[in-house]
Each structure stands twice: as C-alpha cells, then as structure tokens.
Amino acid sequence: QKEVEQNSGPLSVPEGAIASLNCTYSDRGSQSFFWYRQYSGKSPELIMFIYSNGDKEDGRFTAQLNKASQYVSLLIRDSQPSDSATYLCAVYTGRRALTFGSGTRLQVQP
Amino acid sequence: ETGVTQTPRHLVMGMTNKKSLKCEQHLGHNAMYWYKQSAKKPLELMFVYNFKEQTENNSVPSRFSPECPNSSHLFLHLHTLQPEDSALYLCASSRYGTSGGETYEQYFGPGTRLTVT
C-alpha cells in the first residue's frame, strides 16, 4: 500500500463547476497535510495546508481533513481553465520530509 | 516567485562531465531538500539537510553528491551521470524546529531541467 494515494486522473470538470480532489494516507500518526499545484514543466506550488479535522477555506479553495478516515480532500469552487494542473497531496508523518502522492491531473474545460 | 532560487534552470551534460546544481533559500528556513522528478513519475526525495546536517539519503547513487555549507545554500554535485538521470531536479526548504513554532510546509524552487546525453 502506498503511503499517500491519489487518483491519477485526469479529472475533467466544466468551467464554473466544483472540482473535488481526494487523497488517502496510511500512517495514522500523520500530523499535517498539504496541497500543492504543479503546472506542466513547473515546480510544485503550495496552495493549502491543514492540521486539524474539519474544513479550512482560502478563497476558492477548501481543504477538508478527516483523520478517522485518513482522508484529505481539496475542493476548488468556480473552477477556471487556469486551474488545470496536477495537484499533489503531501503528508507530514513526523519523519524529516513530506511524503507526496503521485498527483491528480485536473482539466477544466472552458 | 518563492524565496527559493535554483541555478542553472537548464543543463545539458555528457556522461563524463562534472557539474553542480545550486540552490539558495531566502526564507530563514533551516531544512533543505533535493527531489528528483522524472517524466510521468512522482517526486522522489533524494537528500534532506537539517541545520546543515544530512539527515536522510534515500539510497541515491554516489554519482550524486550533496553539499550544504550553511542553512541557506545547498548544492548537488553531479558526475558520470547516466541518461536515465535526466529529470527535473527540485530544491525545497522548510522550517524545522525542536522548540515549537516549526512549520513543515515545504517551498520549492523553480527546478533545474537536466538532460544527460
């Protein structure tokens, strides 16, 4: 079992819709959770982090964490074509570095 | 733009060359990382430096040699590479502490696109 799992996609949504990206993790001791956006050929950019159960909102982005289910998600409201990218979920488990998932590719259709 | 810079942005080298990648962070962080990202593959952690000390080496071949002279600078020295080493090499930094106030989010530099011919 991979430590951090994401559906590779592509997830295709129409412009203006809500995109829902999901991530599961295996280590119950995981403490912190991060979402990165990576455009093709570019480096990952941190867009959200969440430490506690529940929802955290920042503009059009909402991160949701459920530690009991070992599940973290990212919702993107009013999706725009510029949101088309690969979204990486990362988890801090108490070791020295983050553990990354392989990413979900999001396509927003105009 | 993040506070992590990398040079060069693109590098083409032959298998017998020796070159170095440079990373500098301006965020006051004390942990730095090297990652490799090959086409259609997830990020692979290579090395971790915490307070200038190497704390992790993920079974990376010896043809990759890291150096961290201080908490703001990180180098990756390359020699006798193979074509399969062609990839995007990413540097990242974070604040790692033992007395509270630590944050674990990592910030990435723009990367060096390496091609080995």
mmCIF file of N, CA, C and O in Angstrom, chain B residues 27-60:
data_model
loop_
_atom_site.group_PDB
_atom_site.id
_atom_site.type_symbol
_atom_site.label_atom_id
_atom_site.label_comp_id
_atom_site.label_asym_id
_atom_site.label_seq_id
_atom_site.Cartn_x
_atom_site.Cartn_y
_atom_site.Cartn_z
ATOM 1 N N LEU B 27 14.301 32.412 2.975
ATOM 2 C CA LEU B 27 13.119 32.364 3.826
ATOM 3 C C LEU B 27 13.456 32.179 5.285
ATOM 4 O O LEU B 27 12.547 32.062 6.119
ATOM 5 N N GLY B 28 14.730 32.114 5.616
ATOM 6 C CA GLY B 28 15.109 31.895 7.007
ATOM 7 C C GLY B 28 14.856 30.484 7.484
ATOM 8 O O GLY B 28 14.785 30.233 8.688
ATOM 9 N N HIS B 29 14.728 29.554 6.551
ATOM 10 C CA HIS B 29 14.488 28.154 6.904
ATOM 11 C C HIS B 29 15.776 27.468 7.325
ATOM 12 O O HIS B 29 16.875 27.961 7.076
ATOM 13 N N ASN B 30 15.627 26.300 7.950
ATOM 14 C CA ASN B 30 16.814 25.574 8.385
ATOM 15 C C ASN B 30 16.856 24.136 7.880
ATOM 16 O O ASN B 30 17.741 23.369 8.258
ATOM 17 N N ALA B 31 15.935 23.763 7.054
ATOM 18 C CA ALA B 31 15.964 22.429 6.444
ATOM 19 C C ALA B 31 15.869 22.594 4.935
ATOM 20 O O ALA B 31 15.094 23.421 4.439
ATOM 21 N N MET B 32 16.661 21.814 4.214
ATOM 22 C CA MET B 32 16.658 21.888 2.756
ATOM 23 C C MET B 32 16.660 20.485 2.171
ATOM 24 O O MET B 32 17.151 19.540 2.800
ATOM 25 N N TYR B 33 16.107 20.376 0.968
ATOM 26 C CA TYR B 33 15.838 19.071 0.376
ATOM 27 C C TYR B 33 16.178 19.082 -1.109
ATOM 28 O O TYR B 33 16.005 20.101 -1.780
ATOM 29 N N TRP B 34 16.605 17.947 -1.603
ATOM 30 C CA TRP B 34 16.702 17.707 -3.039
ATOM 31 C C TRP B 34 15.690 16.621 -3.416
ATOM 32 O O TRP B 34 15.635 15.571 -2.776
ATOM 33 N N TYR B 35 14.928 16.909 -4.492
ATOM 34 C CA TYR B 35 14.000 15.954 -5.070
ATOM 35 C C TYR B 35 14.330 15.763 -6.538
ATOM 36 O O TYR B 35 14.810 16.671 -7.215
ATOM 37 N N LYS B 36 13.991 14.581 -7.040
ATOM 38 C CA LYS B 36 14.069 14.295 -8.468
ATOM 39 C C LYS B 36 12.657 14.020 -8.970
ATOM 40 O O LYS B 36 11.890 13.299 -8.332
ATOM 41 N N GLN B 37 12.327 14.606 -10.132
ATOM 42 C CA GLN B 37 11.022 14.332 -10.723
ATOM 43 C C GLN B 37 11.231 13.966 -12.185
ATOM 44 O O GLN B 37 11.583 14.813 -13.010
ATOM 45 N N SER B 38 11.038 12.698 -12.489
ATOM 46 C CA SER B 38 11.144 12.216 -13.866
ATOM 47 C C SER B 38 9.781 12.308 -14.527
ATOM 48 O O SER B 38 8.755 12.396 -13.853
ATOM 49 N N ALA B 39 9.782 12.262 -15.830
ATOM 50 C CA ALA B 39 8.534 12.378 -16.596
ATOM 51 C C ALA B 39 7.548 11.309 -16.142
ATOM 52 O O ALA B 39 7.895 10.135 -16.030
ATOM 53 N N LYS B 40 6.320 11.743 -15.885
ATOM 54 C CA LYS B 40 5.213 10.860 -15.529
ATOM 55 C C LYS B 40 5.468 10.055 -14.257
ATOM 56 O O LYS B 40 4.840 9.029 -14.042
ATOM 57 N N LYS B 41 6.384 10.509 -13.413
ATOM 58 C CA LYS B 41 6.655 9.812 -12.156
ATOM 59 C C LYS B 41 6.497 10.788 -10.993
ATOM 60 O O LYS B 41 6.659 11.995 -11.161
ATOM 61 N N PRO B 42 6.198 10.267 -9.810
ATOM 62 C CA PRO B 42 6.047 11.172 -8.661
ATOM 63 C C PRO B 42 7.393 11.704 -8.184
ATOM 64 O O PRO B 42 8.442 11.219 -8.583
ATOM 65 N N LEU B 43 7.300 12.676 -7.322
ATOM 66 C CA LEU B 43 8.501 13.239 -6.703
ATOM 67 C C LEU B 43 9.257 12.171 -5.933
ATOM 68 O O LEU B 43 8.673 11.404 -5.172
ATOM 69 N N GLU B 44 10.574 12.147 -6.113
ATOM 70 C CA GLU B 44 11.421 11.224 -5.366
ATOM 71 C C GLU B 44 12.344 12.047 -4.464
ATOM 72 O O GLU B 44 13.136 12.844 -4.954
ATOM 73 N N LEU B 45 12.223 11.848 -3.163
ATOM 74 C CA LEU B 45 13.119 12.520 -2.233
ATOM 75 C C LEU B 45 14.515 11.925 -2.360
ATOM 76 O O LEU B 45 14.681 10.703 -2.343
ATOM 77 N N MET B 46 15.525 12.817 -2.484
ATOM 78 C CA MET B 46 16.900 12.337 -2.601
ATOM 79 C C MET B 46 17.666 12.553 -1.294
ATOM 80 O O MET B 46 18.223 11.615 -0.732
ATOM 81 N N PHE B 47 17.723 13.794 -0.850
ATOM 82 C CA PHE B 47 18.519 14.140 0.332
ATOM 83 C C PHE B 47 17.764 15.148 1.185
ATOM 84 O O PHE B 47 17.003 15.969 0.679
ATOM 85 N N VAL B 48 18.030 15.056 2.502
ATOM 86 C CA VAL B 48 17.480 16.016 3.447
ATOM 87 C C VAL B 48 18.622 16.558 4.283
ATOM 88 O O VAL B 48 19.454 15.790 4.787
ATOM 89 N N TYR B 49 18.660 17.879 4.441
ATOM 90 C CA TYR B 49 19.611 18.514 5.337
ATOM 91 C C TYR B 49 18.826 19.305 6.371
ATOM 92 O O TYR B 49 17.925 20.074 6.034
ATOM 93 N N ASN B 50 19.170 19.086 7.612
ATOM 94 C CA ASN B 50 18.528 19.777 8.714
ATOM 95 C C ASN B 50 19.620 20.448 9.531
ATOM 96 O O ASN B 50 20.509 19.762 10.039
ATOM 97 N N PHE B 51 19.554 21.793 9.651
ATOM 98 C CA PHE B 51 20.621 22.528 10.332
ATOM 99 C C PHE B 51 21.998 22.130 9.772
ATOM 100 O O PHE B 51 22.944 21.894 10.505
ATOM 101 N N LYS B 52 22.091 22.074 8.461
ATOM 102 C CA LYS B 52 23.320 21.772 7.713
ATOM 103 C C LYS B 52 23.767 20.311 7.812
ATOM 104 O O LYS B 52 24.753 19.923 7.197
ATOM 105 N N GLU B 53 23.112 19.496 8.595
ATOM 106 C CA GLU B 53 23.496 18.095 8.724
ATOM 107 C C GLU B 53 22.608 17.231 7.834
ATOM 108 O O GLU B 53 21.386 17.363 7.850
ATOM 109 N N GLN B 54 23.245 16.334 7.120
ATOM 110 C CA GLN B 54 22.459 15.436 6.276
ATOM 111 C C GLN B 54 21.746 14.429 7.167
ATOM 112 O O GLN B 54 22.374 13.714 7.951
ATOM 113 N N THR B 55 20.443 14.405 7.064
ATOM 114 C CA THR B 55 19.663 13.515 7.915
ATOM 115 C C THR B 55 18.997 12.396 7.141
ATOM 116 O O THR B 55 18.433 11.482 7.720
ATOM 117 N N GLU B 56 19.036 12.482 5.840
ATOM 118 C CA GLU B 56 18.407 11.427 5.049
ATOM 119 C C GLU B 56 19.083 11.341 3.687
ATOM 120 O O GLU B 56 19.375 12.347 3.057
ATOM 121 N N ASN B 57 19.333 10.122 3.277
ATOM 122 C CA ASN B 57 19.867 9.841 1.946
ATOM 123 C C ASN B 57 19.074 8.651 1.441
ATOM 124 O O ASN B 57 19.242 7.534 1.937
ATOM 125 N N ASN B 58 18.191 8.896 0.504
ATOM 126 C CA ASN B 58 17.265 7.843 0.065
ATOM 127 C C ASN B 58 17.889 6.921 -0.963
ATOM 128 O O ASN B 58 17.394 6.832 -2.087
ATOM 129 N N SER B 59 18.981 6.247 -0.569
ATOM 130 C CA SER B 59 19.624 5.262 -1.447
ATOM 131 C C SER B 59 19.943 5.858 -2.807
ATOM 132 O O SER B 59 19.703 5.242 -3.850
ATOM 133 N N VAL B 60 20.488 7.052 -2.774
ATOM 134 C CA VAL B 60 20.820 7.745 -4.019
ATOM 135 C C VAL B 60 22.210 7.297 -4.482
ATOM 136 O O VAL B 60 23.127 7.197 -3.663
#
